[in-house]
Amino acid sequence: MTSLRNKDNLQISLLDRLTDDQPEISSEPRDKRGFSQAKLRENILRDLNWLFNSSNLATVENLEEFPEVESSVLNYGMPDFTGHTVSGINVPEIERLLKKAIFDFEPRIIRRSIKVKLNLDEKNMGQNAMTFDIEGELWAEPLPLQIYLRTMLDLDVGDVKVYDYSGSS
């Protein structure tokens, strides 16, 4: 029986499988076909940054009559938080929305493992910014990989930045 290396057992997104970083080369060497843990983490960060910085359809359309659309790709992204203030924001609702976006659009993070919590450390809080810690497990064989993310939400401009806080990248 052939033993599988860890990099052969990571879940690569469809986008990454279809992207050719070197189109001038017609075939890839065998050693370049693998996918490392560091590359998986890098791609998860990229995809979460895209997800959290995209405005969803529910921002401009009332989806109450179409509940199935709420969790579909038509509603990819997050509500627009621009112009809100820290004092006027519903923190549990933001935590829920971040978690729901990950549930709906990032299947490489195991659902039951996702935790989203406001980081109350004042050095991570701006005058009109909030910081959330996201913890979860990435799907991998033979064991899931732990991931710890720090997510900074700037309410003035609606910008979200996601950083790997795992200590490994």
Backbone as CSV, one residue per row, in Angstrom:
resi,resn,N_x,N_y,N_z,CA_x,CA_y,CA_z,C_x,C_y,C_z
1,MET,0.836,-1.174,0.000,0.000,0.000,0.000,0.885,1.242,0.000
2,THR,0.558,2.210,-0.816,1.323,3.441,-0.900,0.903,4.372,0.220
3,SER,1.872,4.940,0.918,1.514,5.887,1.970,1.328,7.266,1.347
4,LEU,0.332,7.978,1.842,0.044,9.308,1.326,0.726,10.347,2.196
5,ARG,1.363,11.294,1.561,1.974,12.385,2.306,0.898,13.395,2.652
6,ASN,1.121,14.164,3.729,0.131,15.125,4.201,-0.265,16.114,3.109
7,LYS,0.692,16.564,2.283,0.338,17.549,1.272,-0.547,16.969,0.175
8,ASP,-0.645,15.640,0.103,-1.542,15.008,-0.857,-2.969,14.923,-0.329
9,ASN,-3.174,15.277,0.941,-4.470,15.108,1.582,-5.070,16.425,2.055
10,LEU,-4.768,17.505,1.386,-5.328,18.802,1.726,-6.397,19.151,0.707
11,GLN,-7.425,19.837,1.155,-8.535,20.177,0.265,-8.222,21.479,-0.471
12,ILE,-7.987,21.381,-1.743,-7.648,22.520,-2.583,-8.939,23.060,-3.202
13,SER,-9.108,24.375,-3.183,-10.328,24.963,-3.736,-10.359,24.802,-5.254
14,LEU,-11.555,24.853,-5.802,-11.724,24.751,-7.252,-10.963,25.874,-7.952
15,LEU,-11.040,27.081,-7.423,-10.323,28.211,-8.012,-8.831,27.911,-8.120
16,ASP,-8.253,27.367,-7.058,-6.820,27.076,-7.067,-6.468,25.928,-8.008
17,ARG,-7.377,24.982,-8.169,-7.127,23.887,-9.118,-7.182,24.373,-10.556
18,LEU,-8.003,25.380,-10.817,-8.166,25.886,-12.182,-7.179,26.994,-12.541
19,THR,-6.528,27.573,-11.540,-5.590,28.667,-11.783,-4.232,28.123,-12.202
20,ASP,-3.738,28.640,-13.302,-2.416,28.244,-13.798,-1.462,29.411,-13.566
21,ASP,-0.583,29.270,-12.584,0.359,30.332,-12.254,1.477,30.473,-13.281
22,GLN,1.674,29.447,-14.082,2.720,29.469,-15.108,2.152,28.948,-16.432
23,PRO,1.342,29.759,-17.119,0.686,29.285,-18.340,1.654,28.967,-19.480
24,GLU,2.858,29.513,-19.418,3.825,29.255,-20.492,4.414,27.848,-20.426
25,ILE,4.259,27.178,-19.282,4.764,25.814,-19.118,3.594,24.853,-19.305
26,SER,3.728,23.922,-20.267,2.597,23.049,-20.606,2.365,21.919,-19.608
27,SER,3.382,21.506,-18.868,3.156,20.466,-17.862,3.917,20.825,-16.588
28,GLU,3.355,20.405,-15.486,3.950,20.710,-14.191,4.808,19.558,-13.710
29,PRO,5.984,19.855,-13.156,6.775,18.776,-12.563,6.009,18.155,-11.397
30,ARG,6.231,16.896,-11.163,5.504,16.156,-10.128,5.611,16.823,-8.756
31,ASP,6.792,17.355,-8.416,6.978,17.963,-7.099,6.220,19.278,-6.937
32,LYS,5.762,19.887,-8.020,5.006,21.138,-7.954,3.497,20.899,-7.865
33,ARG,3.066,19.655,-7.978,1.632,19.345,-7.969,1.053,19.318,-6.566
34,GLY,1.890,19.170,-5.573,1.428,19.093,-4.188,0.943,20.437,-3.682
35,PHE,0.376,20.396,-2.519,-0.197,21.587,-1.921,0.189,21.576,-0.450
36,SER,0.987,22.516,-0.014,1.501,22.512,1.355,0.497,23.115,2.335
37,GLN,0.721,22.855,3.612,-0.113,23.445,4.660,-0.010,24.967,4.623
38,ALA,1.192,25.481,4.397,1.387,26.934,4.336,0.590,27.537,3.179
39,LYS,0.593,26.859,2.027,-0.158,27.348,0.866,-1.666,27.289,1.136
40,LEU,-2.121,26.234,1.803,-3.535,26.130,2.166,-3.932,27.296,3.064
41,ARG,-3.147,27.578,4.089,-3.434,28.700,4.998,-3.453,30.029,4.230
42,GLU,-2.483,30.208,3.355,-2.399,31.427,2.549,-3.660,31.594,1.695
43,ASN,-4.118,30.520,1.090,-5.312,30.585,0.242,-6.584,30.803,1.052
44,ILE,-6.653,30.210,2.238,-7.810,30.445,3.115,-7.867,31.923,3.506
45,LEU,-6.720,32.501,3.871,-6.671,33.932,4.214,-7.125,34.786,3.036
46,ARG,-6.615,34.484,1.852,-7.001,35.227,0.647,-8.510,35.147,0.427
47,ASP,-9.052,33.932,0.516,-10.471,33.730,0.245,-11.357,34.377,1.307
48,LEU,-10.943,34.334,2.581,-11.722,34.993,3.634,-11.657,36.511,3.493
49,ASN,-10.509,37.051,3.100,-10.427,38.489,2.842,-11.383,38.880,1.721
50,TRP,-11.417,38.095,0.646,-12.357,38.368,-0.445,-13.798,38.281,0.047
51,LEU,-14.102,37.235,0.808,-15.464,37.023,1.308,-15.921,38.173,2.194
52,PHE,-15.096,38.528,3.183,-15.488,39.553,4.152,-15.489,40.961,3.561
53,ASN,-14.816,41.176,2.439,-14.786,42.491,1.802,-15.741,42.595,0.619
54,SER,-16.560,41.576,0.410,-17.582,41.605,-0.645,-18.923,41.944,-0.014
55,SER,-19.658,42.852,-0.639,-21.000,43.182,-0.150,-21.983,42.169,-0.707
56,ASN,-22.792,41.603,0.176,-23.734,40.584,-0.281,-25.009,41.194,-0.853
57,LEU,-25.791,40.371,-1.509,-27.038,40.802,-2.137,-28.031,41.333,-1.111
58,ALA,-28.028,40.755,0.087,-28.953,41.185,1.140,-28.717,42.638,1.550
59,THR,-27.573,43.195,1.202,-27.281,44.601,1.483,-28.185,45.515,0.661
60,VAL,-28.543,45.085,-0.549,-29.335,45.934,-1.446,-30.721,45.379,-1.766
61,GLU,-30.971,44.119,-1.441,-32.257,43.482,-1.736,-32.815,42.815,-0.486
62,ASN,-34.117,42.899,-0.300,-34.778,42.187,0.789,-34.977,40.733,0.345
63,LEU,-34.364,39.814,1.076,-34.412,38.398,0.688,-35.403,37.578,1.521
64,GLU,-36.262,38.232,2.293,-37.204,37.503,3.150,-38.093,36.545,2.362
65,GLU,-38.466,36.914,1.155,-39.325,36.054,0.334,-38.544,34.922,-0.334
66,PHE,-37.223,34.979,-0.250,-36.362,33.988,-0.909,-35.325,33.442,0.072
67,PRO,-35.763,32.675,1.080,-34.825,32.208,2.109,-33.698,31.337,1.566
68,GLU,-33.948,30.607,0.473,-32.885,29.754,-0.073,-31.773,30.575,-0.728
69,VAL,-32.091,31.788,-1.152,-31.080,32.662,-1.761,-30.094,33.164,-0.701
70,GLU,-30.576,33.292,0.531,-29.738,33.830,1.611,-28.445,33.039,1.816
71,SER,-28.493,31.718,1.614,-27.301,30.883,1.798,-26.669,30.459,0.475
72,SER,-27.130,31.048,-0.622,-26.596,30.658,-1.930,-25.475,31.605,-2.358
73,VAL,-24.786,31.240,-3.427,-23.705,32.080,-3.940,-24.204,33.445,-4.413
74,LEU,-25.491,33.570,-4.648,-26.046,34.873,-5.021,-25.892,35.886,-3.893
75,ASN,-25.761,35.393,-2.673,-25.640,36.262,-1.505,-24.227,36.205,-0.912
76,TYR,-23.231,35.912,-1.752,-21.835,35.828,-1.319,-21.395,37.161,-0.720
77,GLY,-20.755,37.104,0.423,-20.210,38.304,1.040,-20.843,38.603,2.379
78,MET,-20.674,39.845,2.799,-21.140,40.311,4.104,-21.987,41.564,3.911
79,PRO,-22.811,41.892,4.917,-23.510,43.179,4.866,-22.499,44.328,4.912
80,ASP,-22.915,45.489,4.473,-22.045,46.665,4.491,-22.082,47.294,5.881
81,PHE,-20.918,47.411,6.514,-20.830,47.989,7.864,-20.342,49.432,7.838
82,THR,-20.102,49.980,6.668,-19.589,51.339,6.542,-20.531,52.329,7.209
83,GLY,-19.946,53.235,7.986,-20.734,54.287,8.608,-21.312,53.943,9.963
84,HIS,-21.214,52.699,10.396,-21.675,52.334,11.731,-20.638,52.773,12.763
85,THR,-21.059,52.871,14.006,-20.129,53.185,15.089,-20.001,51.977,15.999
86,VAL,-18.867,51.882,16.680,-18.634,50.761,17.589,-19.719,50.719,18.657
87,SER,-20.095,51.890,19.182,-21.096,51.918,20.256,-22.483,51.503,19.774
88,GLY,-22.761,51.664,18.477,-24.083,51.339,17.965,-24.181,49.983,17.288
89,ILE,-23.115,49.214,17.353,-23.109,47.935,16.632,-23.496,46.789,17.563
90,ASN,-24.205,45.830,17.030,-24.631,44.648,17.779,-23.549,43.575,17.614
91,VAL,-22.675,43.456,18.619,-21.524,42.550,18.535,-21.933,41.096,18.298
92,PRO,-22.896,40.536,19.053,-23.283,39.148,18.773,-23.789,38.946,17.339
93,GLU,-24.418,39.957,16.772,-24.897,39.861,15.389,-23.724,39.830,14.406
94,ILE,-22.703,40.647,14.647,-21.515,40.627,13.777,-20.820,39.271,13.880
95,GLU,-20.681,38.752,15.101,-20.079,37.426,15.292,-20.871,36.368,14.527
96,ARG,-22.201,36.451,14.615,-23.063,35.495,13.919,-22.904,35.607,12.404
97,LEU,-22.841,36.827,11.889,-22.703,37.040,10.442,-21.352,36.543,9.915
98,LEU,-20.281,36.773,10.675,-18.966,36.262,10.274,-18.985,34.736,10.225
99,LYS,-19.561,34.133,11.269,-19.633,32.671,11.344,-20.496,32.111,10.210
100,LYS,-21.627,32.760,9.945,-22.524,32.303,8.877,-21.845,32.395,7.509
101,ALA,-21.106,33.468,7.273,-20.397,33.610,5.993,-19.380,32.482,5.818
102,ILE,-18.677,32.136,6.893,-17.723,31.025,6.822,-18.469,29.718,6.579
103,PHE,-19.572,29.499,7.311,-20.389,28.288,7.110,-20.805,28.153,5.652
104,ASP,-21.322,29.243,5.096,-21.917,29.200,3.758,-20.888,29.132,2.631
105,PHE,-19.714,29.746,2.826,-18.815,29.926,1.686,-17.378,29.441,1.880
106,GLU,-17.050,28.860,3.011,-15.692,28.339,3.204,-15.746,26.921,3.757
107,PRO,-15.976,25.937,2.876,-16.145,24.551,3.322,-14.864,23.883,3.817
108,ARG,-13.700,24.491,3.591,-12.454,23.882,4.059,-12.266,24.033,5.564
109,ILE,-13.060,24.922,6.187,-13.035,25.042,7.646,-14.199,24.210,8.175
110,ILE,-13.896,23.273,9.057,-14.903,22.344,9.581,-15.929,23.122,10.407
111,ARG,-17.205,22.999,10.031,-18.286,23.778,10.648,-18.312,23.719,12.168
112,ARG,-18.284,22.504,12.706,-18.429,22.357,14.159,-17.271,22.983,14.934
113,SER,-16.184,23.293,14.245,-14.991,23.817,14.914,-14.925,25.345,14.944
114,ILE,-15.803,26.021,14.217,-15.690,27.475,14.052,-16.156,28.215,15.304
115,LYS,-15.279,29.099,15.788,-15.608,29.982,16.912,-15.235,31.399,16.499
116,VAL,-16.146,32.337,16.710,-15.895,33.744,16.405,-16.194,34.538,17.665
117,LYS,-15.250,35.365,18.082,-15.408,36.117,19.325,-14.758,37.490,19.187
118,LEU,-15.431,38.517,19.699,-14.855,39.855,19.742,-13.620,39.834,20.624
119,ASN,-12.538,40.440,20.163,-11.314,40.568,20.948,-11.405,41.892,21.692
120,LEU,-11.478,41.819,23.018,-11.685,43.015,23.829,-10.397,43.722,24.223
121,ASP,-9.257,43.258,23.747,-7.980,43.893,24.036,-7.990,45.296,23.420
122,GLU,-7.872,46.322,24.254,-8.010,47.704,23.781,-6.982,48.095,22.728
123,LYS,-5.784,47.487,22.763,-4.785,47.842,21.748,-5.197,47.351,20.362
124,ASN,-6.147,46.416,20.303,-6.646,45.909,19.022,-7.935,46.589,18.582
125,MET,-8.413,47.513,19.401,-9.655,48.212,19.086,-9.323,49.656,18.725
126,GLY,-9.773,50.096,17.582,-9.590,51.484,17.194,-10.806,52.277,17.630
127,GLN,-10.792,53.557,17.318,-11.915,54.399,17.684,-13.193,53.926,16.995
128,ASN,-13.069,53.527,15.767,-14.232,53.014,15.056,-13.870,51.723,14.318
129,ALA,-13.187,50.855,15.051,-12.773,49.567,14.493,-12.965,48.488,15.548
130,MET,-13.164,47.280,15.081,-13.356,46.140,15.978,-12.462,45.004,15.507
131,THR,-12.028,44.188,16.454,-11.190,43.041,16.131,-11.868,41.772,16.622
132,PHE,-11.935,40.784,15.747,-12.534,39.499,16.086,-11.491,38.407,15.939
133,ASP,-11.552,37.428,16.830,-10.711,36.243,16.716,-11.564,35.116,16.160
134,ILE,-11.045,34.450,15.155,-11.731,33.320,14.535,-10.836,32.103,14.709
135,GLU,-11.424,31.044,15.216,-10.691,29.805,15.460,-11.433,28.673,14.775
136,GLY,-10.693,27.732,14.248,-11.326,26.582,13.618,-10.310,25.544,13.207
137,GLU,-10.822,24.512,12.555,-9.975,23.439,12.054,-10.147,23.349,10.543
138,LEU,-9.021,23.274,9.838,-9.040,23.090,8.394,-9.117,21.607,8.086
139,TRP,-9.924,21.261,7.099,-10.047,19.867,6.705,-8.711,19.409,6.139
140,ALA,-8.173,18.329,6.698,-6.938,17.707,6.208,-6.893,16.281,6.720
141,GLU,-6.168,15.439,6.027,-5.977,14.048,6.436,-4.512,13.833,6.769
142,PRO,-4.155,13.148,7.786,-4.997,12.337,8.649,-5.658,13.137,9.772
143,LEU,-5.158,14.337,10.070,-5.728,15.152,11.142,-6.029,16.555,10.642
144,PRO,-7.089,17.179,11.177,-7.373,18.567,10.814,-6.251,19.492,11.297
145,LEU,-6.110,20.625,10.643,-5.117,21.631,11.019,-5.802,22.761,11.768
146,GLN,-5.250,23.170,12.889,-5.800,24.292,13.642,-5.492,25.594,12.909
147,ILE,-6.452,26.511,12.944,-6.218,27.835,12.374,-6.766,28.874,13.348
148,TYR,-5.980,29.920,13.558,-6.374,31.039,14.412,-6.211,32.300,13.578
149,LEU,-7.284,33.043,13.450,-7.271,34.236,12.614,-7.650,35.459,13.434
150,ARG,-7.050,36.570,13.117,-7.436,37.852,13.691,-8.061,38.646,12.558
151,THR,-9.276,39.124,12.779,-10.038,39.824,11.755,-10.340,41.232,12.234
152,MET,-9.848,42.226,11.504,-10.039,43.622,11.885,-11.057,44.265,10.957
153,LEU,-12.100,44.818,11.566,-13.201,45.442,10.838,-13.154,46.944,11.076
154,ASP,-12.883,47.713,10.033,-12.847,49.173,10.099,-14.225,49.683,9.690
155,LEU,-14.964,50.218,10.651,-16.334,50.648,10.386,-16.399,51.954,9.591
156,ASP,-15.331,52.747,9.613,-15.335,53.998,8.851,-15.402,53.743,7.348
157,VAL,-14.621,52.781,6.882,-14.564,52.526,5.437,-15.128,51.162,5.048
158,GLY,-15.489,50.338,6.042,-16.051,49.021,5.763,-15.022,47.994,5.344
159,ASP,-13.751,48.273,5.584,-12.674,47.373,5.180,-12.453,46.295,6.239
160,VAL,-12.228,45.068,5.785,-11.946,43.951,6.688,-10.596,43.368,6.298
161,LYS,-9.748,43.133,7.304,-8.449,42.502,7.067,-8.362,41.256,7.936
162,VAL,-7.983,40.140,7.319,-7.863,38.866,8.027,-6.385,38.484,8.058
163,TYR,-5.890,38.154,9.265,-4.488,37.779,9.456,-4.408,36.403,10.095
164,ASP,-3.396,35.653,9.708,-3.127,34.366,10.351,-2.498,34.659,11.702
165,TYR,-3.105,34.159,12.748,-2.625,34.390,14.107,-2.179,33.075,14.729
166,SER,-1.943,32.068,13.875,-1.589,30.728,14.337,-0.151,30.629,14.800
167,GLY,0.663,31.556,14.365,2.077,31.461,14.662,2.821,30.647,13.630
168,SER,2.080,30.078,12.659,2.730,29.337,11.571,2.148,29.792,10.257
169,SER,3.006,30.099,9.322,2.518,30.459,7.989,3.406,29.956,6.918
